N, CA and C of each residue as an Amber inpcrd file, in Angstrom:
protein
   690
-122.9680000  -4.4730000  55.0900000-122.6030000  -3.9580000  56.4120000
-121.2550000  -4.9360000  56.2530000-121.5960000  -6.0290000  56.4990000
-120.4190000  -6.7530000  56.8320000-119.2750000  -6.6620000  55.8240000
-119.5040000  -6.3350000  54.5720000-118.5150000  -6.3100000  53.5030000
-117.7460000  -5.2580000  53.6820000-118.3340000  -4.1810000  54.3700000
-117.5700000  -3.0190000  54.6730000-116.7160000  -3.0710000  55.8750000
-117.0500000  -3.7840000  56.6260000-116.3250000  -3.9760000  57.8500000
-115.3290000  -4.8390000  57.4520000-115.3310000  -5.7920000  56.8450000
-114.5170000  -6.7760000  56.2800000-113.1100000  -6.0170000  55.4560000
-113.6400000  -4.8870000  54.7720000-112.6500000  -3.9890000  53.9060000
-111.8120000  -2.9890000  54.4350000-112.5170000  -2.5350000  55.9050000
-111.8390000  -1.5790000  56.5280000-111.0570000  -2.5660000  57.3260000
-111.3090000  -3.8350000  57.8320000-110.0890000  -4.4900000  58.4860000
-109.0320000  -4.7920000  57.8480000-109.4240000  -5.2700000  56.2720000
-108.3970000  -5.6340000  55.3460000-107.3400000  -4.4730000  55.7130000
-108.0130000  -3.2730000  55.2710000-107.1180000  -1.9920000  55.0250000
-106.1280000  -1.6200000  56.0800000-107.1170000  -1.8920000  57.3500000
-106.0300000  -1.4000000  58.7820000-104.9780000  -2.5840000  59.0460000
-105.2370000  -3.8710000  58.2950000-103.8800000  -4.9120000  58.4660000
-102.8430000  -4.7080000  57.4490000-103.2320000  -3.9560000  56.1780000
-102.2460000  -3.8280000  55.2910000-101.2920000  -2.3660000  55.8440000
-102.0240000  -1.4940000  56.7600000-101.3870000  -0.4640000  57.1950000
-100.3770000  -1.0870000  58.3140000-100.9940000  -1.8210000  59.0220000
-100.0730000  -2.3910000  60.1980000 -98.8730000  -2.9780000  59.5220000
 -99.0170000  -3.8970000  58.1850000 -97.8350000  -4.4500000  58.0090000
 -96.7580000  -3.5680000  57.2470000 -97.5220000  -2.6040000  56.6390000
 -96.4460000  -1.4840000  56.1170000 -95.7800000  -0.7000000  57.1900000
 -96.3470000  -0.5960000  58.2630000 -95.8140000   0.2420000  59.3280000
 -94.6780000  -0.5760000  59.9780000 -94.9320000  -2.2390000  60.2650000
 -93.9050000  -2.9730000  60.8060000 -92.7240000  -3.1100000  59.6720000
 -93.0760000  -3.2060000  58.4950000 -92.0490000  -3.4260000  57.5740000
 -90.9630000  -2.0150000  57.7010000 -91.6670000  -0.8450000  57.7360000
 -90.7350000   0.3130000  57.9210000 -89.9810000   0.2150000  58.9360000
 -90.6220000   0.1230000  60.1980000 -90.0180000  -0.2770000  61.3900000
 -88.7490000  -1.1030000  61.3290000 -88.9080000  -2.3700000  60.6360000
 -88.0310000  -2.9350000  60.3340000 -86.6580000  -2.6070000  59.5760000
 -87.1210000  -1.9330000  58.3040000 -86.2750000  -1.2010000  57.5230000
 -85.4890000  -0.3430000  58.3540000 -86.0890000   0.5210000  59.3160000
 -85.4850000   1.6230000  59.8350000 -84.3640000   1.2080000  61.1360000
 -84.7720000  -0.2050000  61.5820000 -84.1040000  -0.8140000  62.6880000
 -82.7380000  -1.3120000  61.7750000 -83.0090000  -1.9740000  60.6050000
 -81.7110000  -2.5670000  59.7670000 -80.6870000  -1.5220000  59.2880000
 -81.3730000  -0.2720000  59.0770000 -80.4030000   0.8850000  58.6860000
 -79.8480000   1.3390000  59.8920000 -80.2350000   1.4890000  61.0120000
 -79.5070000   1.9810000  62.2260000 -78.5970000   0.9920000  62.5500000
 -78.7450000  -0.4070000  62.4300000 -78.0120000  -1.3630000  62.7090000
 -76.5790000  -1.2490000  61.8260000 -76.9130000  -1.0810000  60.5180000
 -75.8120000  -0.9610000  59.4650000 -75.0260000   0.2250000  60.0840000
 -75.4990000   1.1260000  60.2860000 -74.9990000   2.4880000  60.4840000
 -73.9750000   2.3330000  61.8940000 -74.3640000   1.8640000  62.9220000
 -73.5940000   1.5640000  63.8310000 -72.5190000   0.3430000  63.6990000
 -72.6190000  -0.5630000  62.6450000 -71.6080000  -1.3040000  62.2220000
 -70.4420000  -0.6170000  61.4970000 -71.1250000   0.0740000  60.8090000
 -69.9380000   0.6260000  59.6190000 -69.3270000   1.9120000  60.8080000
 -70.0960000   2.4600000  61.6940000 -69.1630000   3.4730000  62.7270000
 -67.8870000   2.5420000  63.4200000 -68.4640000   1.7090000  63.9970000
 -67.6490000   0.9660000  65.0000000 -66.5600000   0.0760000  63.8220000
 -66.9110000  -0.2600000  62.9380000 -65.8440000  -1.0640000  62.0010000
 -65.0210000   0.0970000  61.5460000 -65.3210000   1.5210000  61.2870000
 -64.3320000   2.3810000  60.8700000 -63.2680000   2.8280000  62.0480000
 -63.9970000   2.9030000  63.3990000 -63.2300000   3.2320000  64.4520000
 -61.9970000   2.0300000  64.6250000 -62.3710000   0.8020000  64.3830000
 -61.3700000  -0.1930000  64.4340000 -60.1890000  -0.0670000  63.6800000
 -60.8490000   0.0050000  62.2830000 -59.6760000   0.4440000  61.2930000
 -58.9070000   1.5730000  61.6320000 -59.3850000   2.4580000  62.1280000
 -58.3870000   3.8350000  62.4540000 -57.6490000   3.2470000  63.5260000
 -57.7590000   2.4790000  64.5530000 -57.2610000   2.4310000  65.6290000
 -56.0040000   1.2800000  65.1170000 -56.1850000   0.7720000  64.3490000
 -55.2590000  -0.2250000  63.7720000 -54.3980000   0.3830000  62.9700000
 -54.5550000   1.7140000  62.2070000 -53.7790000   2.3930000  61.3640000
 -52.8690000   3.2640000  62.4620000 -53.4310000   3.6020000  63.3370000
 -52.5350000   4.4640000  64.0800000 -51.6870000   3.4220000  64.9240000
 -51.9160000   2.4470000  65.4000000 -51.1920000   1.4130000  66.2090000
 -50.0070000   0.9990000  65.3470000 -50.2840000   0.8860000  63.7290000
 -49.3440000   0.6020000  62.9000000 -48.1650000   1.5970000  62.7390000
 -48.7820000   2.7120000  62.4550000 -48.0740000   3.8580000  62.7110000
 -46.9920000   4.0590000  63.7900000 -47.5340000   3.8680000  64.8590000
 -46.7120000   4.0100000  66.1100000 -45.5780000   3.1080000  66.0670000
 -45.7950000   1.5920000  65.6750000 -44.8120000   0.5150000  65.6200000
 -43.7620000   1.0270000  64.5000000 -44.1730000   1.3070000  63.3980000
 -43.2430000   1.4010000  62.3250000 -42.3180000   2.8140000  62.8130000
 -42.8200000   3.6730000  63.4440000 -41.9520000   4.8080000  63.8000000
 -41.0550000   4.4440000  64.8770000 -41.5110000   3.5090000  65.9680000
 -40.5900000   2.9230000  67.0160000 -39.5800000   2.4350000  66.1720000
 -39.8580000   1.2580000  65.2190000 -38.8580000   0.7600000  64.5200000
 -37.6700000   1.3930000  63.7290000 -38.1020000   2.8430000  63.2610000
 -37.2420000   3.7830000  62.4800000 -36.0580000   4.2760000  63.4270000
 -36.7720000   4.7070000  64.3920000 -35.9250000   5.4400000  65.7430000
 -34.9240000   4.2950000  66.3260000 -35.2380000   3.0780000  66.4110000
 -34.0800000   2.2230000  66.7670000 -33.3640000   1.7850000  65.6360000
 -33.5870000   1.6370000  64.4000000 -32.7340000   1.6220000  63.3710000
 -31.9140000   2.7240000  63.1790000 -32.3230000   4.1710000  63.4810000
 -31.3540000   5.0220000  63.0500000 -30.3700000   5.1960000  64.3990000
 -30.9320000   4.6510000  65.4800000 -29.8880000   4.7460000  66.6970000
 -28.8700000   3.8410000  66.5380000 -29.1340000   2.4420000  65.8230000
 -28.3560000   1.3770000  65.6720000 -27.5440000   1.7700000  64.6270000
 -27.8080000   2.3160000  63.5650000 -26.6300000   2.9770000  62.4990000
 -25.9200000   3.7450000  62.9220000 -26.4410000   4.8190000  63.7370000
 -25.6180000   5.9250000  64.7780000 -24.4860000   5.1820000  64.9820000
 -24.7470000   4.4520000  65.9190000 -23.6760000   3.5660000  66.9090000
 -22.6540000   2.6980000  66.0100000 -23.1410000   2.3140000  64.7740000
 -22.2490000   1.6530000  64.0400000 -21.3190000   2.3850000  62.9840000
 -22.0920000   3.6600000  62.6190000 -21.4310000   4.5930000  61.9840000
 -20.0990000   5.2270000  62.6970000 -20.5090000   5.5790000  63.6810000
 -19.8460000   6.3290000  64.7500000 -18.2210000   5.6140000  64.8570000
 -18.7200000   4.0100000  65.1620000 -17.4780000   2.9860000  65.3590000
 -16.5370000   3.0160000  64.1070000 -17.1380000   2.9930000  63.2530000
 -16.2540000   2.9620000  61.9280000 -15.6810000   4.3790000  61.5530000
 -16.1370000   5.3810000  61.7060000 -15.4660000   6.9070000  61.4510000
 -14.2450000   6.8680000  62.8400000 -14.4410000   6.1660000  64.0120000
 -13.3150000   5.8830000  64.6270000 -12.1970000   5.2130000  64.1230000
 -12.6870000   4.2640000  63.7960000 -11.7280000   3.2410000  63.0910000
 -10.7850000   4.1680000  61.7920000 -11.5950000   4.8280000  60.8780000
 -11.3910000   5.8940000  59.8640000 -10.0900000   6.9890000  60.5040000
 -10.5010000   7.2790000  61.5420000  -9.4880000   8.4270000  62.0450000
  -8.3970000   7.7740000  62.4480000  -8.4460000   6.6960000  63.1150000
  -6.9510000   5.8870000  63.5420000  -6.2680000   5.3980000  62.6810000
  -6.9790000   5.1460000  61.5370000  -6.1600000   4.7720000  60.3360000
  -5.3930000   6.1100000  59.6600000  -6.1310000   6.8220000  59.6760000
  -5.5850000   8.3190000  58.7500000  -4.4220000   8.5630000  59.6090000
  -4.7110000   8.8180000  61.1460000  -3.8060000   9.2320000  62.1760000
  -2.3010000   8.0960000  61.8940000  -2.4990000   6.8730000  61.5220000
  -1.3170000   5.8970000  61.4320000  -0.7210000   6.3060000  60.1960000
  -1.6130000   7.0450000  59.1540000  -0.7930000   7.1500000  57.8380000
  -0.1990000   8.5130000  57.8410000  -0.3310000   9.3360000  58.7190000
   0.6490000  10.6660000  59.0500000  -0.2900000  11.8600000  58.6290000
  -1.6790000  11.3640000  58.4840000  -2.6780000  12.4270000  58.0410000
  -3.5000000  12.7100000  59.1170000  -3.6410000  13.9060000  59.8770000
  -4.2480000  14.2800000  61.0170000  -5.6580000  15.0180000  60.4860000
  -6.6390000  14.4540000  61.0920000  -8.0960000  15.0120000  60.7620000
  -8.2760000  14.7850000  59.4450000  -7.9550000  13.6350000  58.8940000
  -8.5040000  13.3350000  57.6440000  -8.0850000  14.6460000  56.6920000
  -6.7470000  15.0200000  56.8150000  -6.2950000  15.7780000  56.0070000
  -5.6180000  15.4350000  54.8460000  -5.7140000  15.7220000  53.8190000
  -5.2870000  14.9410000  52.4180000  -4.2460000  15.7370000  51.7890000
  -3.2620000  15.1460000  51.3640000  -2.0100000  16.0710000  50.7880000
  -2.4400000  16.1820000  49.3310000  -2.4130000  17.6200000  48.8730000
  -2.5240000  17.7250000  47.4680000  -1.3380000  17.8930000  46.7380000
  -1.3320000  17.9110000  45.2740000  -0.5290000  17.7450000  44.5410000
   0.3690000  19.0830000  44.3600000  -0.5890000  20.2260000  44.6000000
  -0.3070000  21.5390000  44.0870000  -0.5630000  22.3080000  45.4930000
  -0.1010000  23.4970000  45.3670000  -0.2470000  24.4320000  46.3220000
  -1.5040000  24.9600000  46.3960000  -2.2410000  24.7120000  47.4890000
  -3.6250000  25.4420000  47.6710000  -4.2840000  25.1750000  48.7560000
  -5.1670000  25.9500000  49.0140000  -5.6450000  25.9820000  50.5020000
  -7.2640000  26.5030000  50.5560000  -7.9150000  26.0630000  51.2840000
  -9.3240000  26.4150000  50.9730000  -9.7240000  27.7340000  51.6050000
 -10.5460000  28.3290000  51.3390000 -10.7130000  29.6950000  51.9110000
 -11.0810000  29.8940000  53.4600000 -11.6980000  28.9600000  53.9880000
 -11.8130000  28.7930000  55.4080000 -10.5640000  28.8400000  56.3520000
  -9.6220000  28.5870000  55.2570000  -8.2240000  28.3210000  56.0540000
  -7.3560000  29.6740000  55.8740000  -8.0940000  30.1970000  55.3870000
  -7.1890000  31.9570000  54.9990000  -6.3390000  32.2010000  56.6480000
  -7.3430000  32.2190000  57.8610000  -6.6340000  32.5760000  58.7410000
  -5.4410000  32.0450000  59.3460000  -5.1000000  30.5200000  58.8620000
  -4.3650000  29.8270000  59.3080000  -3.1740000  29.8060000  58.3010000
  -3.0510000  30.5300000  57.0780000  -2.0250000  30.7550000  56.3180000
  -0.6230000  31.1190000  57.0930000   0.4000000  30.3370000  56.5750000
   1.4950000  30.7430000  56.9660000   2.7430000  31.0680000  56.0720000
   3.7870000  31.3720000  56.3620000   4.4770000  31.6020000  55.1150000
   5.1850000  30.4080000  54.3680000   5.0720000  29.0140000  55.1820000
   5.5610000  28.1770000  54.3710000   4.4210000  27.5440000  53.1540000
   3.1840000  28.0590000  53.0870000   2.4850000  27.8870000  52.2660000
   2.8850000  28.8060000  50.7940000   3.7510000  29.6490000  50.9790000
   4.2930000  30.5010000  49.7640000   5.6380000  29.5190000  49.2560000
   5.5920000  28.7950000  48.5550000   6.4870000  27.7750000  47.9750000
   7.5420000  28.6760000  47.0710000   8.7580000  28.1020000  46.9700000
   9.8620000  28.7710000  45.8130000   9.0660000  29.1910000  44.7010000
   8.6500000  27.8940000  44.0770000   8.0880000  28.1980000  42.6250000
   7.1360000  29.1990000  42.9040000   6.2200000  29.2870000  43.7850000
   5.4650000  30.2770000  43.3340000   5.9290000  31.7070000  43.5660000
   7.0890000  31.8520000  44.5950000   7.8840000  33.1200000  44.5600000
   8.4790000  33.4020000  43.2730000   9.0150000  32.3850000  42.6170000
   9.5380000  32.5910000  41.2520000   8.5390000  33.0400000  40.4820000
   7.3340000  32.7460000  40.5140000   6.4040000  33.2390000  39.3610000
   5.7910000  34.6790000  39.8520000   5.8770000  34.9990000  41.1880000
   5.6830000  36.1840000  41.7000000   6.5900000  37.2300000  40.8850000
   8.1040000  37.0290000  40.9900000   8.7180000  37.7630000  40.3340000
   8.9560000  37.6710000  38.8750000   8.6620000  36.6150000  38.3110000
   8.4340000  36.5590000  36.9590000   7.2050000  37.3650000  36.1530000
   6.1850000  37.4230000  37.0190000   5.0340000  38.2000000  36.3990000
   5.3160000  39.9060000  36.9020000   5.9780000  40.1660000  37.8610000
   6.4200000  41.4980000  38.0850000   7.3210000  42.3530000  37.4100000
   8.5350000  41.2190000  37.1310000   9.6570000  41.9650000  36.3600000
  10.5850000  40.8370000  35.6400000   9.8340000  39.9500000  35.2950000
  10.4100000  38.8620000  34.4170000  11.5900000  38.6440000  35.2120000
  11.7680000  38.4450000  36.4360000  13.0180000  38.1130000  37.1680000
  14.2650000  39.0640000  37.1100000  14.0290000  40.1820000  36.7150000
  15.1430000  41.3250000  36.5070000  15.1140000  42.5730000  37.5540000
  15.8000000  42.4380000  38.1980000  16.0120000  43.6920000  39.2000000
  15.1450000  45.1970000  38.5150000  14.5770000  45.3580000  39.3130000
  13.5480000  46.7970000  38.7200000  13.9370000  47.9240000  39.5220000
  13.4510000  49.0500000  39.0600000  13.5560000  50.7070000  39.7970000
  12.1980000  50.9460000  40.1210000  11.9500000  51.6460000  40.9800000
  10.8690000  52.0400000  41.6470000  11.0620000  53.6220000  42.1030000
  10.9700000  54.6150000  41.3770000  10.9680000  55.9100000  41.2580000
  12.4100000  56.2100000  41.4650000  13.4310000  55.6710000  40.7880000
  14.6910000  55.7860000  40.6870000  15.5140000  55.2040000  41.9690000
  14.6610000  54.0750000  42.5590000  15.2470000  53.3450000  43.9680000
  14.7870000  51.8730000  43.6920000  16.2200000  51.3070000  43.6290000
  16.2360000  49.8120000  43.0850000  15.1450000  49.3170000  44.2580000
  14.0730000  48.2550000  43.4460000  13.2360000  47.7330000  44.4170000
  13.0730000  46.1520000  43.9360000  14.0230000  45.4640000  43.8250000
  13.9410000  44.1880000  43.5950000  13.4990000  43.4650000  42.5730000
  13.3660000  42.1390000  42.2090000  12.8940000  41.5740000  41.1790000
  11.2990000  41.4410000  41.5660000  11.1480000  41.6310000  42.6710000
   9.3620000  41.7080000  42.8700000   8.8130000  43.1050000  42.7050000
   9.7830000  44.0110000  42.4420000   9.0110000  45.3740000  42.4780000
   8.2340000  45.8400000  43.2550000   9.0860000  45.8950000  44.5800000
   8.4370000  46.3540000  45.9670000   8.0240000  47.5630000  46.1320000
   7.1960000  48.2670000  46.2410000   6.9720000  49.7130000  46.5890000
   7.1940000  49.8690000  48.1530000   7.1830000  51.1520000  48.4510000
   7.3150000  51.5750000  49.6830000   6.2810000  51.1320000  50.3920000
   4.9120000  51.5200000  49.7970000   3.5300000  51.1320000  50.7170000
   3.5590000  49.8630000  50.9380000   4.0730000  49.0290000  49.7740000
   3.7060000  47.5250000  49.8270000   4.9490000  47.0420000  51.2950000
   5.9430000  47.4310000  51.1340000   7.0020000  47.1270000  52.0860000
   6.3700000  47.6140000  53.7280000   5.9110000  48.7930000  53.5390000
   5.3080000  49.2020000  54.8900000   4.2360000  48.3340000  55.6090000
   3.1640000  47.8020000  54.6760000   2.2980000  46.9230000  55.2550000
   2.4940000  45.5010000  55.4580000   3.5920000  45.0780000  54.7890000
   4.1790000  43.5710000  54.8550000   5.2060000  43.6940000  56.5610000
   5.6710000  45.0620000  56.3930000   6.7400000  45.1420000  57.7820000
   5.6450000  45.0410000  59.0800000   4.5450000  45.8980000  58.7770000
   3.5730000  46.0950000  59.9430000   3.2100000  44.7030000  60.6730000
   2.9820000  43.7260000  59.7850000   2.5610000  42.1790000  60.2870000
   3.8120000  41.2510000  60.3430000   4.8770000  41.8910000  59.9630000
   6.0930000  40.7570000  59.9270000   6.5980000  40.2100000  61.0450000
   6.7380000  38.7710000  61.1890000   7.2180000  37.9470000  62.3360000
   8.8900000  37.8980000  62.2560000   9.3980000  38.3810000  61.0270000
  11.0830000  38.0920000  61.0140000  11.4580000  39.5700000  61.3090000
  12.6000000  39.4230000  61.6920000  13.6720000  40.5300000  61.9130000
  14.4280000  41.1630000  60.2730000  14.2790000  42.3320000  60.3710000
  15.0670000  42.6520000  58.9920000  15.2810000  44.0950000  59.5040000
  16.0940000  44.5580000  58.2260000  16.1390000  46.1380000  58.5470000
  15.2820000  47.1350000  58.1770000  15.3070000  48.1320000  59.1520000
  13.8930000  48.9660000  59.1710000  13.8420000  49.7680000  58.2780000
  15.0630000  50.1570000  57.1220000  14.9700000  51.0150000  56.1670000
  14.3070000  49.9020000  54.8780000  13.7270000  51.0280000  54.2180000
  12.8140000  50.3170000  52.9770000  14.0640000  50.2340000  51.9230000
  14.9240000  51.0050000  51.5420000  15.8570000  51.1210000  50.4580000
  16.7450000  50.0250000  50.6200000  17.3120000  49.8120000  52.2600000
  18.0840000  48.6820000  52.5500000  17.4740000  47.1480000  52.4300000
  16.1420000  47.2080000  52.6330000  15.6550000  46.0530000  52.8580000
  15.4770000  45.4200000  51.1400000  14.9460000  46.2020000  50.2710000
  14.4990000  45.9110000  48.9460000  15.9230000  45.6200000  48.0430000
  16.8640000  46.0550000  48.6070000  18.0310000  45.7510000  47.9210000
  18.7640000  44.5420000  48.5020000  18.3080000  44.0740000  49.5230000
  18.7030000  42.5640000  50.0360000  17.8410000  41.6290000  49.3620000
  18.4690000  40.7570000  48.5440000  17.1960000  39.8760000  47.8480000
  16.5170000  39.0290000  49.0600000  17.4090000  38.7290000  50.1530000
  16.7380000  37.4910000  50.8690000  15.3840000  38.7980000  51.8760000
  15.8390000  39.6910000  52.3060000  14.9000000  40.7220000  52.9040000
  13.7190000  40.8340000  51.9690000  14.1020000  41.1680000  50.8250000
  12.8400000  41.3410000  49.7830000  12.1050000  40.1390000  49.6790000
  12.3380000  38.8970000  49.6000000  11.6130000  37.7780000  49.6790000
  10.8590000  37.5940000  51.0040000  11.4850000  37.8790000  52.3070000
  10.6070000  37.8030000  53.2900000   9.7220000  38.6440000  53.2930000
   9.6440000  40.0170000  52.8600000   9.0460000  41.0370000  52.8720000
   7.7040000  40.8320000  52.2270000   7.8040000  39.6740000  50.8850000
   6.7950000  39.0970000  49.8620000   6.0390000  38.3050000  50.8180000
   6.9460000  37.3930000  51.1090000   6.1550000  36.3350000  52.1450000
   5.3120000  36.8210000  53.2750000   5.8440000  37.8230000  54.0120000
   5.0170000  38.6720000  55.2170000   3.5330000  39.1560000  54.3200000
   3.8260000  39.6790000  53.4800000   2.8130000  40.3090000  52.8280000
   1.8200000  39.5750000  52.3180000   1.8960000  38.2780000  51.5080000
   1.0430000  37.4420000  51.3230000   0.5700000  36.4560000  52.3940000
   1.1940000  36.2760000  53.2470000   0.5200000  35.4960000  54.3650000
  -0.4390000  36.2790000  55.3500000  -0.2920000  37.8510000  55.1850000
  -0.9360000  38.4110000  55.9730000  -2.1910000  38.9190000  55.3280000
  -2.1610000  39.1340000  53.8760000  -3.5000000  39.6010000  52.9750000
  -4.0070000  38.4630000  52.1120000  -3.3600000  37.2450000  52.1840000
  -3.8850000  36.1870000  51.3430000  -5.3930000  36.1090000  51.1590000
  -5.9620000  35.8660000  50.0560000  -7.3210000  35.5440000  49.7180000
  -7.6190000  35.3060000  48.4870000  -8.7850000  34.6710000  48.2860000
  -9.3040000  34.1840000  47.0420000  -9.4220000  35.1220000  46.0300000
  -8.6270000  35.6180000  45.3070000  -8.5080000  36.7250000  44.4950000
  -9.5710000  36.2900000  43.3710000  -9.3120000  35.4060000  42.6210000
  -9.9410000  35.3150000  41.5770000 -11.3450000  34.5340000  41.6940000
 -11.9400000  34.4930000  42.8820000 -13.0280000  33.9870000  43.1490000
 -13.6150000  32.2740000  42.9770000 -12.5580000  31.4590000  42.7830000
 -12.6680000  30.1730000  42.3280000 -12.9530000  29.3260000  43.4540000
 -12.8090000  29.8010000  44.7370000 -13.2730000  28.9680000  45.7660000
 -11.8840000  28.5300000  46.5610000 -10.8750000  28.4480000  46.0340000
  -9.5350000  28.1030000  46.4730000  -8.3500000  29.1010000  46.6230000
  -7.3210000  29.2220000  47.5110000  -6.1470000  30.1160000  47.3090000
  -5.1320000  29.2970000  46.9320000  -4.6130000  29.9120000  45.9760000
  -3.3480000  29.0640000  45.3370000  -2.3060000  30.3870000  44.7330000
  -1.6000000  29.7950000  44.1060000  -0.4680000  30.5480000  43.4160000
  -1.0630000  31.7680000  42.4450000  -1.9490000  31.3420000  41.6040000
  -2.4570000  32.4340000  41.0380000  -3.0510000  33.7330000  41.8740000
  -3.7130000  33.1640000  43.0570000  -4.3520000  34.3610000  43.8850000
  -3.1920000  35.3550000  44.5980000  -2.0600000  34.4140000  44.9420000
  -0.8100000  35.2060000  45.7010000  -0.1320000  36.2280000  44.4470000
  -0.0560000  35.8470000  43.4250000   0.4450000  36.6370000  42.2970000
  -0.2330000  38.0220000  42.1650000  -1.9030000  37.6410000  41.6180000
  -2.8060000  38.6250000  41.6990000  -2.6030000  39.5760000  42.9150000
  -2.5790000  39.2120000  44.1930000  -2.4320000  39.8710000  45.2960000
  -1.5110000  40.8250000  45.4380000  -0.0800000  40.0700000  44.9330000
   1.0550000  40.9890000  44.8250000   1.4100000  41.9530000  44.1780000
   0.3190000  41.8280000  42.7240000   0.4650000  42.7980000  41.7180000
  -0.6680000  43.7990000  42.0620000  -1.8170000  43.6510000  42.3150000
  -3.0240000  44.5330000  42.5780000  -3.5320000  44.6960000  43.6470000
  -2.8060000  44.3390000  45.0770000  -3.3060000  44.6230000  46.3630000
  -4.2940000  43.7800000  46.7360000  -4.7430000  43.9030000  48.2790000
  -5.7180000  43.2680000  48.9720000  -7.1620000  43.4750000  48.1030000
  -7.4740000  44.8720000  47.7180000  -8.5900000  45.0910000  47.3220000
  -8.7630000  45.1000000  45.8230000  -7.7740000  45.4730000  44.8460000
  -7.7000000  45.4470000  43.7080000  -7.3740000  44.1710000  43.2080000
  -7.2600000  43.1220000  43.6900000  -7.2600000  41.6240000  42.9450000
  -8.2120000  41.0990000  42.8390000  -9.4260000  41.5990000  43.9810000
 -11.0340000  40.9130000  43.9370000 -11.8400000  41.7660000  42.7710000
 -10.9840000  42.7040000  42.1030000 -12.0260000  43.4760000  41.0980000
 -11.1950000  43.7970000  39.7510000  -9.8020000  43.9540000  39.8650000
  -8.9470000  44.3930000  38.7490000  -8.6070000  43.1680000  37.7980000
  -7.9320000  43.2510000  36.9070000  -7.3170000  42.3290000  36.0930000
  -5.5300000  42.6710000  35.5630000  -5.2650000  41.7700000  35.7300000
  -3.5080000  42.0660000  35.1090000  -3.5320000  42.7880000  33.7980000
  -2.4140000  43.4800000  33.2940000  -2.2460000  43.9160000  31.8960000
  -1.6870000  42.6420000  31.2070000  -2.0910000  42.9030000  29.9150000
  -1.9350000  41.5780000  29.0080000  -0.5600000  40.9990000  29.3640000
   0.5940000  41.5960000  29.4210000   1.9860000  41.3190000  29.5830000
   2.2550000  40.3980000  30.7130000   1.8100000  41.1200000  31.8490000
   1.8090000  40.3910000  33.0990000   1.0960000  39.2040000  32.9990000
  -0.2520000  39.2710000  32.7600000  -0.8030000  38.1930000  32.6020000
  -0.3910000  36.8490000  31.7830000   0.2900000  36.9350000  30.6320000
   0.9740000  36.1530000  29.9080000   2.2910000  35.5490000  30.8440000
   2.9570000  36.3620000  31.3640000   4.2210000  36.2440000  32.2450000
   3.5910000  35.0390000  33.3260000   2.5270000  35.6430000  34.0200000
   1.8230000  34.5750000  34.9060000   1.3480000  33.2630000  34.4410000
   0.9210000  33.2450000  33.6830000   0.2560000  31.8680000  33.0280000
   1.5730000  30.9970000  32.4910000   2.0990000  31.5940000  31.8700000
   3.3720000  30.9040000  31.1410000   4.1360000  29.9750000  32.3770000
   4.4220000  31.0540000  33.7540000   5.2220000  30.4370000  34.6520000
   4.4630000  29.3540000  35.3160000   3.3380000  29.7780000  35.7800000
   2.1180000  28.6940000  36.6480000   2.3580000  27.5260000  35.6510000
   2.2150000  27.6950000  34.0960000   2.0090000  26.2680000  33.5600000
   3.3620000  25.3750000  33.5870000   4.6270000  26.1340000  33.2240000
   5.8750000  25.7570000  33.4760000   6.2740000  24.8350000  34.8750000
   5.5790000  25.5750000  35.9830000   5.9980000  25.1840000  37.5740000
   4.7760000  24.2020000  37.9940000   4.0090000  23.8670000  36.9550000
   2.6410000  22.9810000  37.2190000   2.1730000  23.6450000  38.4590000
   1.6870000  24.9730000  38.7030000   0.9780000  25.6000000  39.7660000
  -0.4710000  25.2500000  39.4310000  -0.7320000  25.2020000  38.5020000
  -2.2920000  25.3920000  38.1200000  -3.1970000  24.1070000  38.2620000
């Protein structure tokens, strides 16, 4: 009987120890979870704080660079103005204007050399006849003259035959037409003498889609090469 009681007591003691061990393990696990949780929070806060600091430094750096760059650009504009180039304009060695500047085109952009190439392409610089009427070395048709005089800024004869028979009036007619309808006919992004020739020969719409006959194209190419307008 005493032996049985002893065994029961031992068994009960073993169970108590196991329960205590389990409780200790659970407590340790809970403590570990708490440490990991709060440790992660601290790391997250540190990362967020570091990110904010870096962002502020980048903003300050950008403001500083903007101030420095603005000062340098101001000096650049002053130096360009002193050199006679307004707003950073660069003098090019050939006659060319960018497409956004079409609206600002003036007759001065059509050089004497380009006028000669227009005449060379149209008639090889020889006086031509248009429907039994002299129409100058530029072969100026009546509709061409009407379009040119509609936007003309110069005063001249109101009669078509009289104007195209006068070399000066014929030249001013070409200048007026080109300055009024100038465009990038060949689609290369700039307007130069080649575009003026195509416009003169094919008109505002035709120059964007059509091509010159072989003879006219050869004349144009040769003249542009000789005048160094390419």
